[in-house]
mmCIF file of C-alpha atoms in Angstrom:
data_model
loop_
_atom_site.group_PDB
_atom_site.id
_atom_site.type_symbol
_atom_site.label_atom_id
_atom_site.label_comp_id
_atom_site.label_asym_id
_atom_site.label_seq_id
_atom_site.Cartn_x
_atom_site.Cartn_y
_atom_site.Cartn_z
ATOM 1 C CA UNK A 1 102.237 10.350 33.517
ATOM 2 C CA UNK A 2 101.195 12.904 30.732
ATOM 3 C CA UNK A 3 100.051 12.965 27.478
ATOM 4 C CA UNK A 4 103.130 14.057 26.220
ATOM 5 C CA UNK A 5 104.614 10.637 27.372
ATOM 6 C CA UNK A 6 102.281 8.564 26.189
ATOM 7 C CA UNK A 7 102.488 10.616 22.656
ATOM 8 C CA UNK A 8 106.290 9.547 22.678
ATOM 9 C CA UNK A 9 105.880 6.248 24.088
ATOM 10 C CA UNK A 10 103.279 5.422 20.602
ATOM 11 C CA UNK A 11 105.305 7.131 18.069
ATOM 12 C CA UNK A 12 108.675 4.289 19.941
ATOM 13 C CA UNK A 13 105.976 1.519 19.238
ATOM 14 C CA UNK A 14 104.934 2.658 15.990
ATOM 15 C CA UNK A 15 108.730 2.657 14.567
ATOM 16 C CA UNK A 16 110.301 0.516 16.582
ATOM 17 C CA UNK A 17 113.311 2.312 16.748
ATOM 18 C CA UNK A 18 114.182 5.095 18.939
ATOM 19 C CA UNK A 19 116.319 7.074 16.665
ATOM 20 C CA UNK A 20 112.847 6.870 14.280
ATOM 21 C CA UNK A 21 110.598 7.848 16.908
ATOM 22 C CA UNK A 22 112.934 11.008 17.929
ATOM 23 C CA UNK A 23 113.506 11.980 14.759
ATOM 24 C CA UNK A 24 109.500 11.990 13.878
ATOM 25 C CA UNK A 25 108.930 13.680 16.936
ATOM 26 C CA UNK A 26 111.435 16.214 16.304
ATOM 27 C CA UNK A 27 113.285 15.927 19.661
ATOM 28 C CA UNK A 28 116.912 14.144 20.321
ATOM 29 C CA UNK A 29 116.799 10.620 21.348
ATOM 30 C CA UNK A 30 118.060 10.642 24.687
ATOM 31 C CA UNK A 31 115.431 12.288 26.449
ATOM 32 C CA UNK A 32 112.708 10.498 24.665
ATOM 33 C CA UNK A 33 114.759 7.311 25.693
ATOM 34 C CA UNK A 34 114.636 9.185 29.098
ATOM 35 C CA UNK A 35 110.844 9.763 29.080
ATOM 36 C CA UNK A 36 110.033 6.296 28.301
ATOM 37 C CA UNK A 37 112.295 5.233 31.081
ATOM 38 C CA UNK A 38 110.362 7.277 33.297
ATOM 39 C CA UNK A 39 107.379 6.050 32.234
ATOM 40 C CA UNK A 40 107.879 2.351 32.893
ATOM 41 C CA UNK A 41 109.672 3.454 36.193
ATOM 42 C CA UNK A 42 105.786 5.004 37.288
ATOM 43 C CA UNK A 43 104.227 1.660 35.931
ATOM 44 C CA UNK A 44 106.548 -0.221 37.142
ATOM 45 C CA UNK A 45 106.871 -2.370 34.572
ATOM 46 C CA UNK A 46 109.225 -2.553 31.568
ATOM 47 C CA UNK A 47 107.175 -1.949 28.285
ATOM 48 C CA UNK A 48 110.106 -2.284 25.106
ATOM 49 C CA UNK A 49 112.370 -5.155 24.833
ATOM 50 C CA UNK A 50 115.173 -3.076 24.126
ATOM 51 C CA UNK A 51 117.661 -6.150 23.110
ATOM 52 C CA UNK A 52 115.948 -7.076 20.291
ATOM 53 C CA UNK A 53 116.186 -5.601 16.717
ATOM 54 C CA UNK A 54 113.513 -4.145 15.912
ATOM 55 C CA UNK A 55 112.297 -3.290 19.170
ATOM 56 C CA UNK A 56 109.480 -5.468 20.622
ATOM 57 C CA UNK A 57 106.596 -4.650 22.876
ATOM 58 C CA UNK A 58 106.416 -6.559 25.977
ATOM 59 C CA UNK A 59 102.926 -8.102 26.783
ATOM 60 C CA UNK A 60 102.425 -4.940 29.147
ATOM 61 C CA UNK A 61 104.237 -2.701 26.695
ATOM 62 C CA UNK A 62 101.181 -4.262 24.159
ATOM 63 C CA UNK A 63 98.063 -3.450 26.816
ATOM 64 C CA UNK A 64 99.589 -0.064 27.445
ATOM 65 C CA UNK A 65 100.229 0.792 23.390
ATOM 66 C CA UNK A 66 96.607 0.007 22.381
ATOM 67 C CA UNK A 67 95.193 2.002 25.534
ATOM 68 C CA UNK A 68 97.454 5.083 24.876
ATOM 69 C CA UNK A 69 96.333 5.033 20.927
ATOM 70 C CA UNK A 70 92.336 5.550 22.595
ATOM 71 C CA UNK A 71 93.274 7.814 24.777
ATOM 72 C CA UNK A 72 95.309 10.126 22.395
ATOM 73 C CA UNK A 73 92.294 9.831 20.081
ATOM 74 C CA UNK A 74 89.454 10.654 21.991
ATOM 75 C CA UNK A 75 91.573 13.701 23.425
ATOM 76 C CA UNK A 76 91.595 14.350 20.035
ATOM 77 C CA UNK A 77 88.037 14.178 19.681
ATOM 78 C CA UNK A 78 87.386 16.279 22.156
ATOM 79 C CA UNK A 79 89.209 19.001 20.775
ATOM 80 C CA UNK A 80 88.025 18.919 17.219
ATOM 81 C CA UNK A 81 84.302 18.553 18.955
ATOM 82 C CA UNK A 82 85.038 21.977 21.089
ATOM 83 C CA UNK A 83 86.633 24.015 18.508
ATOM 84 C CA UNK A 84 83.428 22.914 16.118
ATOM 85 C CA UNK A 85 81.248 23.998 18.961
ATOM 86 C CA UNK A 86 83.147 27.164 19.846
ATOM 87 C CA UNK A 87 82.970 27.848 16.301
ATOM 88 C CA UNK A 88 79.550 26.770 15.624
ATOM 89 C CA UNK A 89 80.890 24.130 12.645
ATOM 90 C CA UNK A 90 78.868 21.102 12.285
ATOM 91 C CA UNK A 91 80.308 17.795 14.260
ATOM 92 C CA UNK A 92 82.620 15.679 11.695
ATOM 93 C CA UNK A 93 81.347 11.942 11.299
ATOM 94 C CA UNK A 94 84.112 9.950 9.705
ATOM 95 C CA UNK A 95 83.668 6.948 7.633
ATOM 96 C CA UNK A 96 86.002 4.451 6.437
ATOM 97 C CA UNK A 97 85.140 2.317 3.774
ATOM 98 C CA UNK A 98 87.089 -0.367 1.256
ATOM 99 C CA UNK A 99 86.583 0.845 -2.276
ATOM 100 C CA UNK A 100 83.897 -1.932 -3.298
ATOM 101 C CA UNK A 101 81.392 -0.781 -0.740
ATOM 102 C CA UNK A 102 80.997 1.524 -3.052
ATOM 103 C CA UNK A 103 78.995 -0.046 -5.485
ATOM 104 C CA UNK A 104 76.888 -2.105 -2.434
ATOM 105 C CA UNK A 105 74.770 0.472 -0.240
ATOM 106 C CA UNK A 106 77.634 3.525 0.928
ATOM 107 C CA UNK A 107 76.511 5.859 -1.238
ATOM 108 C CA UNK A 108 72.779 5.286 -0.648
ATOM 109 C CA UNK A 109 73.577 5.110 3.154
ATOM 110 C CA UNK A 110 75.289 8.274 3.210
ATOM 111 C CA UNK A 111 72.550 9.893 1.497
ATOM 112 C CA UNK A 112 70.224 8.625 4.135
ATOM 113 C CA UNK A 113 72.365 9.748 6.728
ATOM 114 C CA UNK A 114 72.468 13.382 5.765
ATOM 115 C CA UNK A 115 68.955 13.640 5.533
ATOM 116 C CA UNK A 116 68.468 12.204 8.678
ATOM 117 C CA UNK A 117 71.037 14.118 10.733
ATOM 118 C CA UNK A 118 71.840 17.476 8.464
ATOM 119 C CA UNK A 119 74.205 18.545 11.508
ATOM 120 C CA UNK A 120 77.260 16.275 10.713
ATOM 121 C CA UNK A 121 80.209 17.138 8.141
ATOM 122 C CA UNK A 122 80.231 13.393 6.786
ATOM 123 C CA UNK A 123 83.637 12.787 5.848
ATOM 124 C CA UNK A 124 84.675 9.535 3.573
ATOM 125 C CA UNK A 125 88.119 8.159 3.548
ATOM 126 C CA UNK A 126 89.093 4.954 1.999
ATOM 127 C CA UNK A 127 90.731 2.374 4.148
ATOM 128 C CA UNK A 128 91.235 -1.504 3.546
ATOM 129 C CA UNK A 129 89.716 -3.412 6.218
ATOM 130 C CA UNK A 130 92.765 -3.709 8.887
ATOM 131 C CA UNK A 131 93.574 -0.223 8.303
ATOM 132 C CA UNK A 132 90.230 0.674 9.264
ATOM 133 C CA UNK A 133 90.723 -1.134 13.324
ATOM 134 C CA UNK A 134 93.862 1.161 14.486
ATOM 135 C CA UNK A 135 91.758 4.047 12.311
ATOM 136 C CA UNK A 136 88.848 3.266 15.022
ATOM 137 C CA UNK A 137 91.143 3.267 18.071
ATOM 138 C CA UNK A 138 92.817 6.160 17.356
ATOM 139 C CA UNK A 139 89.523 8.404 16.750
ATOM 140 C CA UNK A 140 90.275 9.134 12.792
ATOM 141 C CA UNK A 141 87.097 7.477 11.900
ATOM 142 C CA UNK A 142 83.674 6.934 13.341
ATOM 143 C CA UNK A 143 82.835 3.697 11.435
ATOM 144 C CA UNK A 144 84.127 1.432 8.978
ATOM 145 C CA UNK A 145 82.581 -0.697 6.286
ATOM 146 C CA UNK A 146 85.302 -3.518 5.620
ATOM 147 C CA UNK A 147 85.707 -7.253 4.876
ATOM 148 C CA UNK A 148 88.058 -9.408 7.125
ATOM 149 C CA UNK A 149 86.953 -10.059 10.356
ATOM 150 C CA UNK A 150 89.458 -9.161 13.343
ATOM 151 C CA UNK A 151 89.633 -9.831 17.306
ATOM 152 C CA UNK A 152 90.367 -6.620 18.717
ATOM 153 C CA UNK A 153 88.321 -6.523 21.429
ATOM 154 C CA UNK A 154 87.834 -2.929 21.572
ATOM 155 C CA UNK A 155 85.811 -3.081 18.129
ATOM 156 C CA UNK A 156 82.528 -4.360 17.546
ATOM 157 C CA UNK A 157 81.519 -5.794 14.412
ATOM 158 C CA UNK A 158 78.274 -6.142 12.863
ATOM 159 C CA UNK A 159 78.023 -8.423 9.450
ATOM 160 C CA UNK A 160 75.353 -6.984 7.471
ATOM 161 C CA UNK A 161 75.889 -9.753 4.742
ATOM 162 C CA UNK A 162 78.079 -12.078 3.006
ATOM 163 C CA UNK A 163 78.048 -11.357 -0.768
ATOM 164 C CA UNK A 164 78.688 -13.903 -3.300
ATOM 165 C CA UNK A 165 82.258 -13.651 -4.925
ATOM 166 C CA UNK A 166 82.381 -14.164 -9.000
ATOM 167 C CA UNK A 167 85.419 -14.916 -10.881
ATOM 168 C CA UNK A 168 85.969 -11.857 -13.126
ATOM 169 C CA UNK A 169 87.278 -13.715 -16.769
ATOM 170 C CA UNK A 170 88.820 -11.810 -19.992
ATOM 171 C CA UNK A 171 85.901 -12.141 -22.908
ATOM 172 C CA UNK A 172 86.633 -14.154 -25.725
ATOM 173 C CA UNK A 173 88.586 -17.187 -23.282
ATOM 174 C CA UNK A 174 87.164 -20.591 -22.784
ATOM 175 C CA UNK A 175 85.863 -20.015 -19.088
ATOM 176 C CA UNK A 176 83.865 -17.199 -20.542
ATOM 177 C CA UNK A 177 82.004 -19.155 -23.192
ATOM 178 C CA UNK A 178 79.594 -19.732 -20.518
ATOM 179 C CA UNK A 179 77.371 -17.959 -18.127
ATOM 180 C CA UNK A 180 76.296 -20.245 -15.518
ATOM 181 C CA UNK A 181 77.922 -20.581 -11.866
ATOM 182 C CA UNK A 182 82.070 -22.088 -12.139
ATOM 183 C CA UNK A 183 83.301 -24.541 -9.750
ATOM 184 C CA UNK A 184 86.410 -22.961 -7.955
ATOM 185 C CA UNK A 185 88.221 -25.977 -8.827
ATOM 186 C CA UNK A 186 87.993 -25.070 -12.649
ATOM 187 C CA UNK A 187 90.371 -22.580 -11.681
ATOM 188 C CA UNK A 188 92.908 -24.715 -11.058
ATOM 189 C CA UNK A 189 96.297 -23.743 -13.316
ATOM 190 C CA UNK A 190 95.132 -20.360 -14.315
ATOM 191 C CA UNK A 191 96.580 -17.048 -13.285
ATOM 192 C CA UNK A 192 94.980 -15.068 -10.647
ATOM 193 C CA UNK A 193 95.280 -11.427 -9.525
ATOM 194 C CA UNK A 194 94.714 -10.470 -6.080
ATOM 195 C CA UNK A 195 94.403 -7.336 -4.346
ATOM 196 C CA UNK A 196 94.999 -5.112 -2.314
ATOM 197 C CA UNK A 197 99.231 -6.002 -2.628
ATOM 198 C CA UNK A 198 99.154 -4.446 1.252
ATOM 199 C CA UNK A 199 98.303 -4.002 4.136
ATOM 200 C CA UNK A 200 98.285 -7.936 4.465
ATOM 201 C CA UNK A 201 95.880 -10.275 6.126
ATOM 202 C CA UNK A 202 93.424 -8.628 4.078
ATOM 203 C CA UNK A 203 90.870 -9.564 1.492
ATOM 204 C CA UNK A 204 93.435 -11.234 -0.822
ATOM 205 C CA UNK A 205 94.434 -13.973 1.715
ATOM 206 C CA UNK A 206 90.496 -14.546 2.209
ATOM 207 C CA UNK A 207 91.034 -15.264 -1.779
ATOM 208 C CA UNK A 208 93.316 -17.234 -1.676
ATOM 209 C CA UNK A 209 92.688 -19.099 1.155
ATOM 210 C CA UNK A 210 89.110 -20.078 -0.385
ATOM 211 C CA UNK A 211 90.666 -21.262 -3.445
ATOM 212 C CA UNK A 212 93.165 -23.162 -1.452
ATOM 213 C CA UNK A 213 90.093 -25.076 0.575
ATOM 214 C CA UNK A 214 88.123 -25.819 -2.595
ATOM 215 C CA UNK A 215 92.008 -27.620 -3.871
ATOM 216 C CA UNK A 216 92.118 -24.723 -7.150
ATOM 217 C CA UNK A 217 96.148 -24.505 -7.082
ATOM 218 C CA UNK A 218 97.165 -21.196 -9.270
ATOM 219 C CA UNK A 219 99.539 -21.621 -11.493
ATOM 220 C CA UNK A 220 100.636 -17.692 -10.717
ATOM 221 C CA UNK A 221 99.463 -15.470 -8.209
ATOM 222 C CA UNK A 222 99.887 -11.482 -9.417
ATOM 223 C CA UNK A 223 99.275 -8.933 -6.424
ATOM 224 C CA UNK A 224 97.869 -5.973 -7.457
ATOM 225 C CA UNK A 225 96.999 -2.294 -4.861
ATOM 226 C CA UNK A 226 93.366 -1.852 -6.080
ATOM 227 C CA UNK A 227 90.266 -3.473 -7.129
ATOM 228 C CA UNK A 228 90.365 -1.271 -10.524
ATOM 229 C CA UNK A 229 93.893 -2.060 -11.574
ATOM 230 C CA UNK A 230 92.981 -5.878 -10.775
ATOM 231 C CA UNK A 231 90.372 -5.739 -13.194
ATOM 232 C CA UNK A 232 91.973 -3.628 -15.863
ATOM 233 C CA UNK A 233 94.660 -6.230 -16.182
ATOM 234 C CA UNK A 234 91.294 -9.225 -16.251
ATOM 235 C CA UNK A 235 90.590 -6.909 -19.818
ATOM 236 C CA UNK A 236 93.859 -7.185 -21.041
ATOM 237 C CA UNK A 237 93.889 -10.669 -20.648
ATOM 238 C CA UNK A 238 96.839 -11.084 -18.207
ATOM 239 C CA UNK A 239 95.069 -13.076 -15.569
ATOM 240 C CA UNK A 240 91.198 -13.813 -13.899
ATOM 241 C CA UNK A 241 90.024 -11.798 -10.737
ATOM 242 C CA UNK A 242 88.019 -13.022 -7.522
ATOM 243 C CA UNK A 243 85.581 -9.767 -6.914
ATOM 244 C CA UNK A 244 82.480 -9.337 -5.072
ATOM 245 C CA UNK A 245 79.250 -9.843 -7.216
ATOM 246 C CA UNK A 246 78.281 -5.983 -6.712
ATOM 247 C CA UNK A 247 81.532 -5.063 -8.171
ATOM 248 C CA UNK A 248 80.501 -6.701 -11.764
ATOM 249 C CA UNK A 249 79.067 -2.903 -12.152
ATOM 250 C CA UNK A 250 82.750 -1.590 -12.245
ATOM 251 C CA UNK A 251 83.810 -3.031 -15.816
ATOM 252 C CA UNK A 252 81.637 -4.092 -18.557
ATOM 253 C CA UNK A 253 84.677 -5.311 -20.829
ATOM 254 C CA UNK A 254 84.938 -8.440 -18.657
ATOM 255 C CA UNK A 255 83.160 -11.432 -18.015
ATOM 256 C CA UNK A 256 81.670 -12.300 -14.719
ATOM 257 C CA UNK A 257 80.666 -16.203 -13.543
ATOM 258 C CA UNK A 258 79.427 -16.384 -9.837
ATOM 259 C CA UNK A 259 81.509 -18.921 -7.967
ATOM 260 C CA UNK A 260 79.757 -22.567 -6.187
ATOM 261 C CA UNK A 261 79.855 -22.900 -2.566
ATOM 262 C CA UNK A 262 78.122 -21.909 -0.303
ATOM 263 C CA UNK A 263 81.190 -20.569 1.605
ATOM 264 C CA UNK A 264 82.523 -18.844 -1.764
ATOM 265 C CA UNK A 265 81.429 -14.831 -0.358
ATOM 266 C CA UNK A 266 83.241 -12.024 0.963
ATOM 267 C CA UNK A 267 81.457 -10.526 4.331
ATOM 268 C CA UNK A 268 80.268 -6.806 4.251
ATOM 269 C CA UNK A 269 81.427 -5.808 8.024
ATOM 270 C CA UNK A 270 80.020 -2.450 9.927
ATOM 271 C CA UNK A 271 83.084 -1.896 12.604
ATOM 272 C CA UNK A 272 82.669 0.379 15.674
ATOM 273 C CA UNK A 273 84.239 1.288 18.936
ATOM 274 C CA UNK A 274 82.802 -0.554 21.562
ATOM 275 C CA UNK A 275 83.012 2.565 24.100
ATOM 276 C CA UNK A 276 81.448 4.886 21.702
ATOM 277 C CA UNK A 277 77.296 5.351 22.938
ATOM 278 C CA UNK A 278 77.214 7.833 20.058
ATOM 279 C CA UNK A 279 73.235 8.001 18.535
ATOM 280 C CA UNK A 280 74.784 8.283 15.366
ATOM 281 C CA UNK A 281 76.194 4.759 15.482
ATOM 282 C CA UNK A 282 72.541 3.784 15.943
ATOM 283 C CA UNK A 283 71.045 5.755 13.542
ATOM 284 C CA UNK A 284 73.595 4.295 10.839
ATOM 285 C CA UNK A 285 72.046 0.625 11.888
ATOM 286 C CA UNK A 286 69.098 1.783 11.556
ATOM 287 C CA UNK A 287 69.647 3.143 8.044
ATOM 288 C CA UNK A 288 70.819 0.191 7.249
ATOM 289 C CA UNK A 289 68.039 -1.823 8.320
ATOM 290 C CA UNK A 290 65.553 0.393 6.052
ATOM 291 C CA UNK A 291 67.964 0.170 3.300
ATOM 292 C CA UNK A 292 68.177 -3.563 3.618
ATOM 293 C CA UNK A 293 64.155 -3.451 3.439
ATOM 294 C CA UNK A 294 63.740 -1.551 0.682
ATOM 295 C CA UNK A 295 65.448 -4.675 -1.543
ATOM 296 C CA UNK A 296 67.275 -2.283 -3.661
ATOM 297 C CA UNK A 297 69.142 -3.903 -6.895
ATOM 298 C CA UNK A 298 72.293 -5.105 -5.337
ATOM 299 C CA UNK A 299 71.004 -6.580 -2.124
ATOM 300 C CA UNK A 300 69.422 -9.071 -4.587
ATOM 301 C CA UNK A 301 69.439 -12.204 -2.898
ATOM 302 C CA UNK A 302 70.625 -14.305 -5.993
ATOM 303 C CA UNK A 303 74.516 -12.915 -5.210
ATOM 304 C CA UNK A 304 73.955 -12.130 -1.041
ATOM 305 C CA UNK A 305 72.946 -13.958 1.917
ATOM 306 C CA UNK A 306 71.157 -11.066 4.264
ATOM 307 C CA UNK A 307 72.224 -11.255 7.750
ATOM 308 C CA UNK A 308 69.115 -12.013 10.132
ATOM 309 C CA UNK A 309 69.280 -9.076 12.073
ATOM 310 C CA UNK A 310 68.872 -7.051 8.909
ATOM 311 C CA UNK A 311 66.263 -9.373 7.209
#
């Protein structure tokens, strides 16, 4: 077994296809069909259900994808980290982030963290939340800042907070005539806009699913890409928008009611790998913690309930 094969063997899972996979990878398809042949043949054990359309991982086929997407990227690692060496460049430290961590505590982190540890090249790159597990796995990022919780097992996650979701309303409609907390059920029959469109589970099915337990029944559900498009549509009056409360900073043209419930929030979510014994992983919690005691402005604890550990 090489890495070679197990390159192949991901880019077959990946597409699904074999003529795909060869065609990424730049080689014909019968001896990557050979290779993976070969492969199973040294396991022992078949990996692609080849009958079905599009191909299917087997259970071991599953074990053995996630495994070879580690191994590929701390390989990875560990050549970026010995050219930077060799080359005396600073060590990258990659964070992925969805877009309204932004206006909650990223930017303020990430100024922390470069004073603290002036070495690393922080790099930002935005990622909805179930991008931001394979991102992990596959060594592209370091952390990730996200909101839907997964079950990879290969990821820890630490909730820093769940922050109060408000029901972003076009000015001058009768649900904006008032300023105090809305009932989800008052909801019931309008049009609401969800985002992101895709990659799906994602924060939009935590939306909607909320609404759903609370019995508000859309009349119309629009799916939007981005948090900003969502809202610019809220200001032309084409439908209302679920946001988190720190997000209320983005638009001022709108009007913004927190939502009742106690179960009406959106999680903030610090992702890691579980192997990685990195300092930097610590020193980001412990950023946080400081951060989190310094009560800045949107940590205020009329829109967010503070995780203990970070109390």
């Amino acid at each position: 077994m090489d890495l070679r094969q197990l390159r192949y063997f991901v880019a077959v899972a990946r597409e699904r296809n074999f003529t795909r996979a060869a065609q990424m990878l730049h080689i014909a398809q019968p001896p990557l069909s050979r290779q993976i042949q070969l492969l199973e043949e040294q396991l022992g054990v078949a990996l692609i259900i080849r009958k079905s359309r599009p191909l299917r991982l087997t259970e071991a086929g599953k074990l053995f994808f996630e495994q070879s997407l580690q191994i590929l990227g701390r390989v990875e690692q560990m050549q970026a980290a010995t050219r930077r060496v060799g080359l005396n460049q600073n060590s990258v430290f990659s964070i992925g982030f969805v877009a309204s961590t932004l206006y909650g505590g990223l930017p303020s982190l990430v100024r922390k963290l470069r004073q603290h540890a002036p070495e690393l090249d922080i790099q930002l790159l935005e990622l909805v939340s179930v991008q931001q597990i394979p991102a992990l796995k596959e060594g592209r990022i370091d952390i990730g800042f996200g909101r839907v919780l997964h079950r990879d097992p290969n990821i820890a996650d630490v909730l820093l907070r769940d922050e109060r979701l408000m029901a972003a309303i076009p000015k001058g409609t009768p649900l904006a005539q008032e300023t105090g907390p809305l009932q989800p059920k008052a909801l019931n029959g309008c049009k609401i806009i969800v985002y992101p469109k895709e990659p799906r589970p994602g924060y939009a099915d935590h939306v909607l699913g909320l609404l759903h337990s609370h019995d508000a029944r859309p009349a119309e559900v629009q799916e939007v890409r981005e948090i900003q498009t969502a809202l610019g549509l809220v200001a032309a009056e084409a439908g209302i928008c679920i946001v988190p409360a720190t997000a209320r900073q983005m638009r001022s043209d709108v009007h913004y009611r927190l939502l009742e419930g106690k179960d009406m929030t959106s999680p903030v979510i610090l992702n890691h790998r579980i192997s990685d014994n990195s300092r930097y992983i610590d020193l980001v919690k412990q950023l946080i913690g400081e951060m989190y005691a310094e009560n800045p402005p949107w940590l205020d604890l009329a829109h967010n309930y503070i995780h203990e550990a970070f109390q």
